[in-house]
């Protein structure tokens, strides 16, 4: 039996929805198991139905987003928070200040006719069955998750830092060897350390490593390398708001 | 008074809709509503160290992240008075070509083609016209390959840095690009024929505005031959029904994007692209905004030919791989890029510690917001009462889609 799939995009850059199209032929493999009922970036087809799986990307940044999120939750058996916007808030949730002040700075008025909200991750509003971070997430991961679900298997979760993948690829450590501020030690792996391949530091786009991370020691390392506290604080905050405590 | 709502445009990037207002049986007005929430990118970058800024700005949009990275880097380098080597310039151009291939192919083959063949999406269209969808995907995948090599990742790579790159491409990678651009050219030429058949929709803009180079530069030029900086001629206005502002050039509605580019910069096109341009010149000159799609198809040919030229030049000279060292100093700079959808501007003031003190970003869809609304109005006027409501709405959606609007991008316009 075909499973019914919906893709819902709240406020975001479009990357996590687009990344599904970047699966290319593998998208067609998935379509052997899934029937797309809603995916507004890719299709004008839309059917109100109960879904087996809902993929939700983006942050809740307007009342409309919130309504859409509740719709998706109430109409799906299995809901996946897809991408760092959905799981941790990503860059837009790290913008400081209250919504009215921000609107005033940008639009010159405190009026809020379109009902904008301070951006928050979806996990803060509804229960999710699976959270897959990444800005954007890794394509193989979503492919595996959807295949697992189609076969009735609960997808596994990752729990190791970016550093592990960096070591496996034998990249030179940019933090220790070159003094570049790299968040690899406290960031959830799964991207194959792609930024360190480019010899630039990890900026933490997959969000903090759950449980074992030691942000306090990362904080100290960066301070010793000469970075000031405000700089480090903002770097830690970029993708995960206030989740990293140090 | 009644109004017809399009509650969500589909097959476009981001969330937006429109309201068609009918009075006494006639179309009175159309409002394009952008309801994607604001993401406050300029506020996000304020006070941040210049080095980290291009990676954050990339997150404005996934379809054209690399254009944002490059525009950001150009703005920063100009603020510091940094001049990079020819090699770095060519590699940036190569990245932008990859993005043009990825974005134009996505738009044409996955989003527009289903309209031409009468399907709700490319997936359903693939059962009958699999070849066309596959050809489009092949071009798109190649564009993404270039983005991955130059930008560091298909989406949101962080390899493009002020002063150069984190990692430079290898000889093998450049050779692969050269080979593939040659191989795909035939498919792209075929695409021009397919998209030339689209019916004309929407309005005719009074002015076109483009960047002075084909893909990036240091000034804007307009169809009336004026050369200028954006703040000298372009005015923005906030609206009550939309998170995106609207802009005017010398007080009038204008358009940015592929159509303006091929019309105003046809001299810069590569041989085959120029030949195709000549072939369709009269049609393009009609100026209807939907001709943007034909222009995008010609640009696929341009991008493949230009990729071949650049990779050959780089292979002949050999990659040096040297970044230009940067000393932060107080300054102001603007980066002008032709994102696939048109003029993209990143404007910064940076203080002596290298932190961003002012930032203004204007994206193509914000520039096109007014002409998009006018196009819907004219198309609605032309069609209202001649067909049933669903066919009417379908044509309005097609009109919006022709712009290839990128709504996520459009909501960050700010003047602080
Ligand atoms: S997580 Fe990143 S890639 Fe995904 S939608 Fe958010 S900003 Fe875009
Ligand atoms: S290395 Fe870090 S910043 Fe780069 S993709 Fe991985 S998690 Fe994201």
XYZ file of C-alpha atoms and ligand atoms in Angstrom:
678
model
C 0.000 0.000 0.000
C 1.211 3.463 -0.864
C 1.942 5.788 2.025
C 0.608 9.301 1.898
C 3.236 12.015 2.195
C 2.890 15.749 2.731
C 5.617 18.401 2.689
C 4.791 21.582 4.595
C 6.986 24.646 4.440
C 6.759 27.278 7.145
C 9.022 30.340 7.114
C 12.466 29.407 5.849
C 14.937 29.583 2.959
C 13.279 26.787 0.995
C 16.421 24.645 1.252
C 14.988 21.736 3.143
C 12.107 21.348 0.693
C 14.423 21.870 -2.281
C 16.867 19.289 -0.967
C 14.176 16.641 -1.517
C 14.171 17.495 -5.228
C 17.961 17.176 -5.188
C 17.507 13.470 -4.460
C 17.065 13.137 -8.253
C 16.505 9.481 -9.274
C 16.253 8.446 -5.652
C 13.170 10.646 -5.360
C 11.576 8.384 -7.940
C 12.633 5.366 -5.845
C 10.809 6.890 -2.899
C 7.761 7.423 -5.055
C 7.438 3.660 -5.358
C 6.335 3.757 -1.728
C 4.941 7.237 -1.288
C 2.213 9.236 -2.882
C 2.685 13.012 -2.571
C -0.488 14.678 -1.353
C 0.923 18.136 -0.692
C 4.237 19.735 -1.638
C 3.595 23.266 -2.721
C 7.089 24.050 -3.971
C 6.977 21.172 -6.426
C 3.352 20.571 -7.222
C 0.026 22.308 -7.760
C -1.673 19.098 -6.724
C -3.157 19.134 -3.266
C -5.486 16.730 -1.569
C -6.858 17.153 1.896
C -6.346 13.798 3.408
C -4.937 12.048 6.423
C -1.231 11.588 5.864
C 1.038 8.801 6.927
C 4.082 11.049 7.010
C 4.299 14.840 7.202
C 7.635 16.559 6.667
C 7.633 20.039 8.146
C 10.390 22.565 7.434
C 11.004 26.086 8.719
C 10.227 28.018 11.866
C 6.945 29.269 13.214
C 7.253 32.967 12.322
C 3.641 33.951 11.649
C 0.216 32.964 12.898
C -0.283 31.336 9.506
C 2.767 29.124 10.098
C 1.331 28.049 13.428
C -2.021 27.164 11.897
C -0.329 25.205 9.130
C 1.784 23.332 11.652
C -1.256 22.341 13.678
C -2.994 21.259 10.503
C -0.025 19.057 9.596
C 0.154 17.573 13.095
C -3.561 16.859 13.265
C -3.599 15.224 9.864
C -0.557 12.992 10.077
C 0.437 9.836 11.859
C 4.137 10.488 11.764
C 5.578 14.014 11.759
C 9.212 14.777 11.007
C 10.736 18.144 11.917
C 13.018 18.568 8.939
C 16.081 20.806 9.070
C 17.606 23.008 11.723
C 14.914 25.692 11.361
C 12.343 23.129 12.450
C 14.453 21.456 15.112
C 16.414 24.341 16.669
C 15.251 27.603 15.084
C 18.261 28.231 12.823
C 19.499 31.724 11.970
C 16.181 33.550 12.032
C 15.431 32.458 15.599
C 18.770 33.856 16.742
C 17.843 37.432 15.821
C 17.547 39.200 19.141
C 14.751 41.545 20.169
C 10.967 41.378 20.327
C 8.886 41.099 17.178
C 7.373 44.568 17.455
C 10.764 46.233 17.773
C 12.091 44.228 14.853
C 9.116 45.106 12.662
C 9.590 48.735 13.496
C 13.244 48.617 12.530
C 12.501 46.965 9.211
C 9.130 48.290 8.115
C 9.095 51.528 10.050
C 5.932 50.656 11.948
C 4.930 48.625 14.948
C 1.734 47.614 13.218
C 1.547 43.902 12.601
C -1.315 43.289 10.158
C 0.143 40.012 8.913
C 0.623 38.678 12.426
C 4.331 38.009 12.514
C 5.695 36.163 15.546
C 9.169 35.758 16.995
C 10.631 32.774 15.131
C 10.635 29.525 17.084
C 11.347 25.918 16.090
C 8.356 23.685 15.502
C 9.436 21.260 18.217
C 8.469 23.978 20.652
C 4.837 23.890 19.505
C 3.900 20.301 18.731
C 5.135 16.821 19.542
C 7.263 15.481 16.709
C 8.037 11.850 16.000
C 11.453 12.467 14.576
C 13.748 15.482 14.364
C 16.329 15.638 11.605
C 18.531 18.720 11.892
C 20.912 20.147 9.302
C 20.932 23.397 7.389
C 20.128 21.698 5.175
C 19.944 18.094 6.425
C 21.893 15.389 4.650
C 20.018 13.919 1.679
C 21.034 10.342 2.435
C 19.585 10.660 5.883
C 16.111 11.660 4.777
C 16.197 8.987 2.108
C 17.037 6.348 4.702
C 14.431 7.615 7.133
C 11.658 7.547 4.560
C 12.720 4.107 3.342
C 12.809 2.817 6.918
C 9.356 4.147 7.626
C 8.036 2.589 4.435
C 9.328 -0.737 5.694
C 7.932 -0.178 9.159
C 11.332 0.284 10.814
C 11.935 3.049 13.326
C 14.818 5.144 11.935
C 18.000 5.260 14.031
C 19.285 8.536 15.490
C 22.848 9.849 15.305
C 24.740 10.859 18.418
C 28.346 11.659 17.509
C 30.064 14.987 16.793
C 31.299 16.293 13.440
C 34.858 15.642 14.692
C 34.400 11.887 14.252
C 33.678 12.282 10.538
C 36.525 14.721 10.211
C 38.916 12.140 11.709
C 37.531 9.367 9.500
C 38.219 11.503 6.439
C 41.684 12.325 7.800
C 41.193 16.058 7.423
C 43.667 18.251 9.284
C 42.077 19.696 12.437
C 41.421 23.342 11.635
C 40.732 24.230 15.288
C 43.952 22.971 16.836
C 46.301 23.213 13.854
C 45.140 26.498 12.349
C 43.305 28.294 15.138
C 40.113 28.591 13.082
C 36.978 28.732 15.263
C 35.411 25.352 14.492
C 32.292 24.114 16.295
C 32.853 20.515 15.156
C 33.416 19.155 18.695
C 29.999 20.289 19.931
C 27.969 19.875 16.725
C 25.951 16.803 15.739
C 27.690 14.869 12.948
C 26.102 13.438 9.835
C 27.306 15.897 7.178
C 30.553 14.017 6.573
C 32.435 17.083 7.864
C 31.906 18.797 4.547
C 33.007 22.260 5.701
C 36.286 20.993 7.110
C 36.890 19.434 3.699
C 36.877 23.057 2.475
C 39.415 23.901 5.228
C 36.965 26.250 6.938
C 35.584 25.699 10.424
C 32.230 24.093 11.218
C 29.711 26.831 11.946
C 27.362 24.458 13.746
C 24.601 24.170 11.170
C 23.450 20.741 12.360
C 22.772 22.048 15.825
C 24.313 21.023 19.140
C 25.273 17.474 19.875
C 22.724 16.114 22.317
C 23.883 15.065 25.790
C 27.649 14.633 25.808
C 28.698 17.939 24.234
C 30.944 20.109 26.329
C 30.345 23.674 25.204
C 32.142 25.074 28.246
C 35.424 23.548 27.192
C 34.918 24.643 23.574
C 34.289 28.134 24.947
C 37.605 28.033 26.818
C 39.521 26.773 23.777
C 38.175 29.610 21.641
C 38.974 32.164 24.330
C 42.536 30.880 24.529
C 42.795 31.229 20.765
C 42.035 34.926 21.271
C 38.371 35.204 20.317
C 36.345 37.527 22.520
C 33.397 36.311 24.567
C 30.747 38.197 22.637
C 32.045 36.732 19.389
C 31.919 33.194 20.771
C 28.498 33.715 22.314
C 27.026 34.787 18.991
C 28.709 31.959 17.163
C 27.240 29.421 19.586
C 23.830 30.984 19.241
C 23.629 31.165 15.452
C 21.740 27.958 14.720
C 20.375 26.949 18.094
C 19.313 30.107 19.921
C 20.141 29.676 23.597
C 20.481 25.902 23.629
C 24.224 25.788 24.095
C 25.020 26.611 27.702
C 28.562 27.346 28.755
C -17.312 44.357 -4.535
C -16.162 40.762 -4.565
C -12.721 39.326 -4.497
C -11.150 36.131 -5.726
C -8.336 34.748 -3.607
C -5.367 32.697 -4.661
C -4.497 31.494 -1.200
C -1.122 30.041 -2.063
C 0.922 30.168 -5.220
C 2.213 26.713 -5.963
C 5.371 25.663 -7.731
C 7.107 28.789 -6.525
C 9.657 29.142 -3.794
C 8.182 30.419 -0.532
C 4.702 31.404 0.597
C 2.597 33.998 -1.186
C -0.822 34.548 -2.692
C -2.974 37.160 -4.390
C -6.321 38.834 -4.173
C -8.209 39.882 -7.295
C -10.747 42.584 -6.540
C -13.813 42.714 -8.786
C -16.169 45.687 -8.916
C -19.245 45.932 -11.160
C -18.155 42.861 -13.047
C -14.686 44.246 -13.784
C -11.227 43.652 -12.389
C -10.507 46.648 -10.212
C -7.235 45.752 -8.548
C -4.867 42.915 -7.732
C -2.789 42.637 -4.590
C 0.156 40.277 -4.399
C 0.540 39.189 -0.803
C 3.751 37.826 0.497
C 3.001 36.079 3.736
C 6.224 34.239 4.278
C 7.289 35.476 7.713
C 10.058 38.031 8.035
C 13.496 36.627 8.824
C 15.342 39.879 9.623
C 18.626 39.080 7.929
C 20.039 42.561 8.177
C 19.474 42.540 11.918
C 21.050 39.103 12.084
C 24.301 40.338 10.590
C 24.576 43.606 12.515
C 27.573 43.553 14.820
C 28.880 40.293 13.419
C 32.444 39.796 12.253
C 32.744 40.233 8.477
C 34.329 36.805 7.941
C 31.229 34.968 9.191
C 28.704 37.081 7.328
C 28.641 35.506 3.828
C 27.801 32.104 5.377
C 24.862 33.566 7.256
C 23.582 35.525 4.253
C 23.685 32.350 2.170
C 20.752 31.147 4.293
C 18.487 33.808 2.824
C 17.716 31.477 -0.054
C 18.596 27.914 -0.941
C 17.979 28.150 -4.676
C 20.454 31.006 -5.031
C 22.623 30.750 -1.916
C 25.806 31.182 -3.888
C 24.675 34.492 -5.375
C 24.125 35.711 -1.841
C 27.571 34.500 -0.725
C 29.241 36.204 -3.687
C 27.282 39.459 -3.320
C 28.165 39.499 0.364
C 31.854 38.829 -0.281
C 31.972 41.551 -2.974
C 30.372 44.083 -0.639
C 32.872 43.241 2.104
C 35.905 43.347 -0.205
C 34.856 46.698 -1.630
C 34.440 48.068 1.882
C 38.057 47.072 2.612
C 39.405 48.095 -0.797
C 40.534 44.517 -1.540
C 41.234 43.518 -5.147
C 41.325 39.802 -5.976
C 43.122 37.949 -8.778
C 41.672 37.085 -12.188
C 41.635 33.441 -11.089
C 39.378 34.168 -8.118
C 37.118 36.298 -10.301
C 36.766 33.481 -12.829
C 36.046 30.907 -10.136
C 33.326 33.098 -8.664
C 31.823 33.515 -12.090
C 31.963 29.759 -12.535
C 30.045 29.300 -9.282
C 27.414 31.783 -10.423
C 27.104 29.937 -13.735
C 26.476 26.728 -11.817
C 23.780 28.486 -9.887
C 22.196 29.843 -13.065
C 22.106 26.304 -14.479
C 20.635 24.833 -11.316
C 18.039 27.556 -10.816
C 16.928 28.161 -14.406
C 16.689 24.419 -15.079
C 14.690 23.833 -11.906
C 12.308 26.598 -12.833
C 11.873 25.733 -16.494
C 11.738 21.955 -16.405
C 10.156 21.240 -13.030
C 7.924 24.252 -12.457
C 6.995 25.759 -15.848
C 7.038 22.730 -18.159
C 4.061 21.091 -16.386
C 1.971 24.154 -17.413
C 3.039 23.765 -21.025
C 2.079 20.100 -21.063
C -0.959 20.331 -18.795
C 0.153 18.580 -15.606
C 0.068 19.659 -11.943
C 3.757 18.800 -11.480
C 6.855 17.352 -13.118
C 6.491 14.043 -11.323
C 3.144 13.381 -12.957
C 4.385 14.843 -16.220
C 7.292 12.398 -16.199
C 5.078 9.438 -17.032
C 4.400 10.809 -20.543
C 7.285 13.204 -21.084
C 10.023 11.544 -19.072
C 12.711 12.588 -21.532
C 12.153 16.297 -21.038
C 12.055 16.025 -17.265
C 15.222 13.916 -17.298
C 17.050 16.392 -19.522
C 16.142 19.212 -17.193
C 17.288 17.220 -14.184
C 20.611 16.493 -15.881
C 21.272 20.202 -16.420
C 20.178 20.997 -12.882
C 22.401 18.272 -11.424
C 25.374 19.650 -13.341
C 24.688 23.135 -11.979
C 24.626 21.641 -8.514
C 27.903 19.849 -9.126
C 29.519 23.220 -9.874
C 27.913 24.721 -6.769
C 29.277 21.872 -4.712
C 32.832 22.271 -6.007
C 32.992 26.077 -5.929
C 30.596 26.764 -3.066
C 31.518 23.778 -0.901
C 28.061 22.163 -0.853
C 24.979 21.941 -3.074
C 23.096 24.139 -0.614
C 24.601 26.622 1.860
C 28.246 25.861 1.243
C 30.761 27.976 3.158
C 33.703 27.826 0.759
C 33.291 31.325 -0.718
C 35.248 33.706 1.473
C 36.345 37.327 1.434
C 39.696 37.288 -0.373
C 39.234 33.895 -2.059
C 38.170 30.350 -1.206
C 38.593 27.775 1.529
C 39.371 25.111 -1.037
C 40.215 25.473 -4.751
C 39.014 23.028 -7.400
C 41.335 20.315 -8.699
C 42.335 19.740 -12.315
C 40.105 16.632 -12.448
C 37.099 18.595 -11.240
C 37.650 21.334 -13.806
C 38.115 18.773 -16.562
C 34.870 17.089 -15.594
C 33.079 20.450 -15.761
C 34.514 21.167 -19.175
C 33.441 17.756 -20.525
C 29.960 17.899 -19.072
C 29.217 21.418 -20.234
C 30.021 20.295 -23.759
C 27.826 17.204 -23.459
C 24.789 19.048 -22.091
C 24.776 21.810 -24.669
C 22.620 19.834 -27.077
C 19.910 19.357 -24.440
C 19.905 23.030 -23.571
C 19.515 24.011 -27.221
C 16.526 21.707 -27.473
C 15.048 23.385 -24.393
C 15.036 26.769 -26.133
C 12.679 25.334 -28.751
C 10.364 23.943 -26.089
C 10.045 27.132 -24.059
C 9.759 29.404 -27.097
C 6.286 27.913 -27.542
C 4.887 29.342 -24.315
C 2.047 31.836 -24.702
C 2.741 35.429 -23.709
C 1.360 36.546 -20.362
C 1.432 39.546 -18.077
C 2.477 43.157 -18.510
C 5.296 44.903 -20.368
C 7.581 46.753 -17.984
C 8.533 50.363 -18.732
C 12.150 49.819 -17.678
C 14.634 47.010 -17.241
C 17.455 47.138 -14.706
C 20.558 44.928 -14.730
C 24.083 44.753 -13.284
C 26.834 46.029 -15.617
C 28.691 42.677 -15.940
C 26.797 39.622 -17.152
C 26.758 37.928 -13.752
C 28.328 40.457 -11.435
C 29.666 43.977 -11.464
C 29.971 47.291 -9.647
C 27.088 49.409 -10.964
C 23.556 49.052 -12.238
C 22.454 49.946 -15.740
C 18.937 50.559 -17.018
C 17.217 50.327 -20.376
C 17.359 54.129 -20.685
C 21.180 53.805 -20.686
C 21.668 55.275 -17.230
C 24.518 53.902 -15.052
C 24.037 54.324 -11.309
C 24.186 53.011 -7.740
C 20.895 51.589 -6.514
C 20.201 54.246 -3.886
C 20.493 57.036 -6.462
C 17.514 55.938 -8.549
C 15.523 53.246 -6.802
C 12.945 53.874 -4.119
C 11.277 51.332 -1.867
C 7.918 51.455 -0.208
C 6.411 49.271 2.557
C 2.892 47.863 2.097
C 0.253 46.928 4.627
C -0.675 43.611 2.995
C 2.749 42.139 2.344
C 6.020 41.399 4.118
C 7.872 42.391 0.953
C 8.275 46.009 -0.081
C 7.872 47.389 -3.595
C 10.420 49.396 -5.585
C 10.330 51.991 -8.366
C 13.050 53.126 -10.783
C 12.753 56.892 -11.345
C 9.237 56.522 -10.018
C 8.235 53.832 -12.499
C 7.704 50.094 -12.467
C 10.648 48.053 -13.736
C 11.763 44.470 -14.113
C 14.935 42.526 -13.295
C 15.858 38.980 -14.356
C 16.718 36.849 -17.360
C 14.651 38.811 -19.898
C 16.257 42.151 -18.975
C 19.682 40.474 -19.031
C 19.454 39.025 -22.531
C 17.846 42.189 -23.886
C 20.334 44.627 -22.380
C 23.463 42.486 -22.461
C 23.062 40.472 -25.657
C 26.519 41.688 -26.703
C 28.064 39.703 -23.862
C 26.420 36.383 -24.792
C 28.516 33.441 -26.001
C 28.324 32.474 -29.719
C 25.490 29.899 -29.701
C 23.490 31.815 -27.116
C 23.850 34.972 -29.182
C 22.772 33.142 -32.278
C 19.649 31.911 -30.472
C 19.020 35.377 -29.157
C 19.129 36.754 -32.715
C 16.688 34.071 -33.794
C 14.128 35.073 -31.158
C 15.013 38.739 -30.948
C 11.708 40.066 -32.223
C 9.700 37.826 -29.974
C 11.745 38.800 -26.909
C 11.429 42.472 -27.783
C 7.652 42.221 -27.329
C 8.583 42.548 -23.685
C 5.833 40.493 -22.004
C 7.139 39.280 -18.698
C 6.489 35.607 -19.496
C 9.191 35.849 -22.173
C 11.465 35.663 -19.160
C 11.212 31.888 -19.550
C 12.504 31.891 -23.118
C 15.324 34.150 -21.949
C 16.124 31.677 -19.150
C 16.341 28.859 -21.691
C 18.782 30.880 -23.815
C 20.790 31.522 -20.670
C 21.178 27.786 -20.068
C 23.019 27.670 -23.383
C 25.050 30.710 -22.378
C 25.960 29.235 -19.009
C 27.145 25.949 -20.503
C 29.249 27.671 -23.163
C 30.724 30.118 -20.689
C 31.501 27.289 -18.246
C 33.476 25.639 -21.003
C 35.386 28.834 -21.763
C 36.244 29.463 -18.119
C 37.293 25.919 -17.275
C 39.526 25.854 -20.364
C 41.132 29.150 -19.421
C 41.751 27.951 -15.857
C 43.121 24.613 -17.028
C 45.490 26.340 -19.458
C 46.814 28.717 -16.826
C 46.787 26.254 -13.932
C 45.223 26.935 -10.527
C 47.298 29.057 -8.218
C 45.051 28.765 -5.194
C 46.182 31.874 -3.376
C 43.882 34.015 -1.259
C 44.318 37.764 -0.909
C 45.138 38.633 2.716
C 42.645 40.988 4.362
C 43.194 43.710 6.938
C 39.854 44.897 8.296
C 39.424 48.651 8.178
C 36.507 51.018 8.332
C 34.643 51.228 5.032
C 31.524 50.909 2.956
C 30.895 48.640 -0.011
C 28.183 47.321 -2.287
C 28.142 43.939 -4.001
C 26.080 43.695 -7.199
C 25.251 40.236 -8.504
C 22.861 38.890 -11.112
C 21.224 36.125 -9.135
C 19.328 33.784 -11.471
C 16.189 35.869 -10.827
C 17.850 39.230 -11.324
C 19.669 42.033 -9.559
C 20.792 41.218 -6.021
C 22.391 43.834 -3.798
C 24.350 43.493 -0.557
C 25.406 46.804 0.925
C 27.508 47.044 4.103
C 29.224 49.531 6.325
C 31.947 47.926 8.409
C 33.722 49.398 11.431
C 37.461 49.334 12.090
C 37.236 46.053 14.049
C 35.748 44.337 11.029
C 32.213 44.160 12.456
C 29.148 44.977 10.372
C 27.685 48.360 11.331
C 25.029 48.660 8.602
C 23.594 46.203 6.151
C 21.012 46.453 3.416
C 20.015 43.592 1.163
C 17.678 43.912 -1.789
C 16.640 40.827 -3.681
C 15.273 40.368 -7.202
C 11.805 39.352 -6.112
C 11.472 42.531 -4.075
C 12.422 44.508 -7.185
C 9.898 42.554 -9.223
C 7.082 42.778 -6.708
C 5.435 45.766 -8.424
C 5.688 44.430 -11.981
C 4.392 41.080 -10.726
C 1.330 42.798 -9.332
C 0.804 44.828 -12.513
C 1.162 41.682 -14.631
C -1.493 39.905 -12.627
C -3.744 42.909 -12.949
C -3.388 43.077 -16.721
C -3.731 39.343 -17.183
C -6.802 39.293 -14.936
C -8.386 42.169 -16.873
C -7.725 40.437 -20.157
C -9.241 37.153 -19.033
C -11.925 37.905 -16.510
C -15.283 36.607 -17.692
C -13.868 34.673 -20.657
C -13.359 31.365 -18.863
C -14.412 29.537 -15.713
C -12.842 30.461 -12.433
C -10.396 27.588 -12.209
C -9.010 28.235 -15.711
C -8.812 31.939 -14.852
C -6.852 31.269 -11.678
C -4.596 28.803 -13.465
C -3.541 31.547 -15.923
C -2.885 33.967 -13.099
C -0.680 31.410 -11.400
C 1.187 30.857 -14.652
C 1.743 34.591 -14.895
C 3.269 34.744 -11.433
C 5.321 31.658 -12.063
C 6.894 33.190 -15.179
C 8.855 35.526 -12.909
C 10.291 32.605 -11.065
C 9.530 34.450 -7.865
C 11.602 33.617 -4.866
C 9.498 34.603 -1.946
C 11.866 33.598 0.825
C 14.286 36.078 -0.657
C 11.861 38.894 -0.958
C 11.109 39.491 2.681
C 14.366 40.931 3.917
C 14.266 44.392 2.531
C 15.312 46.859 5.158
C 16.745 50.318 5.563
C 18.145 50.927 9.019
S 17.324 24.535 7.999
Fe 18.624 25.801 6.677
S 18.329 24.886 4.654
Fe 16.643 24.160 5.925
S 14.991 25.606 5.559
Fe 16.106 26.305 7.384
S 17.604 27.797 6.606
Fe 16.885 26.591 4.870
S 30.737 20.870 9.173
Fe 29.392 21.936 10.600
S 28.670 23.725 9.484
Fe 29.496 22.297 7.987
S 27.762 21.071 7.315
Fe 28.708 19.964 9.004
S 27.595 20.635 10.810
Fe 27.153 22.109 9.184
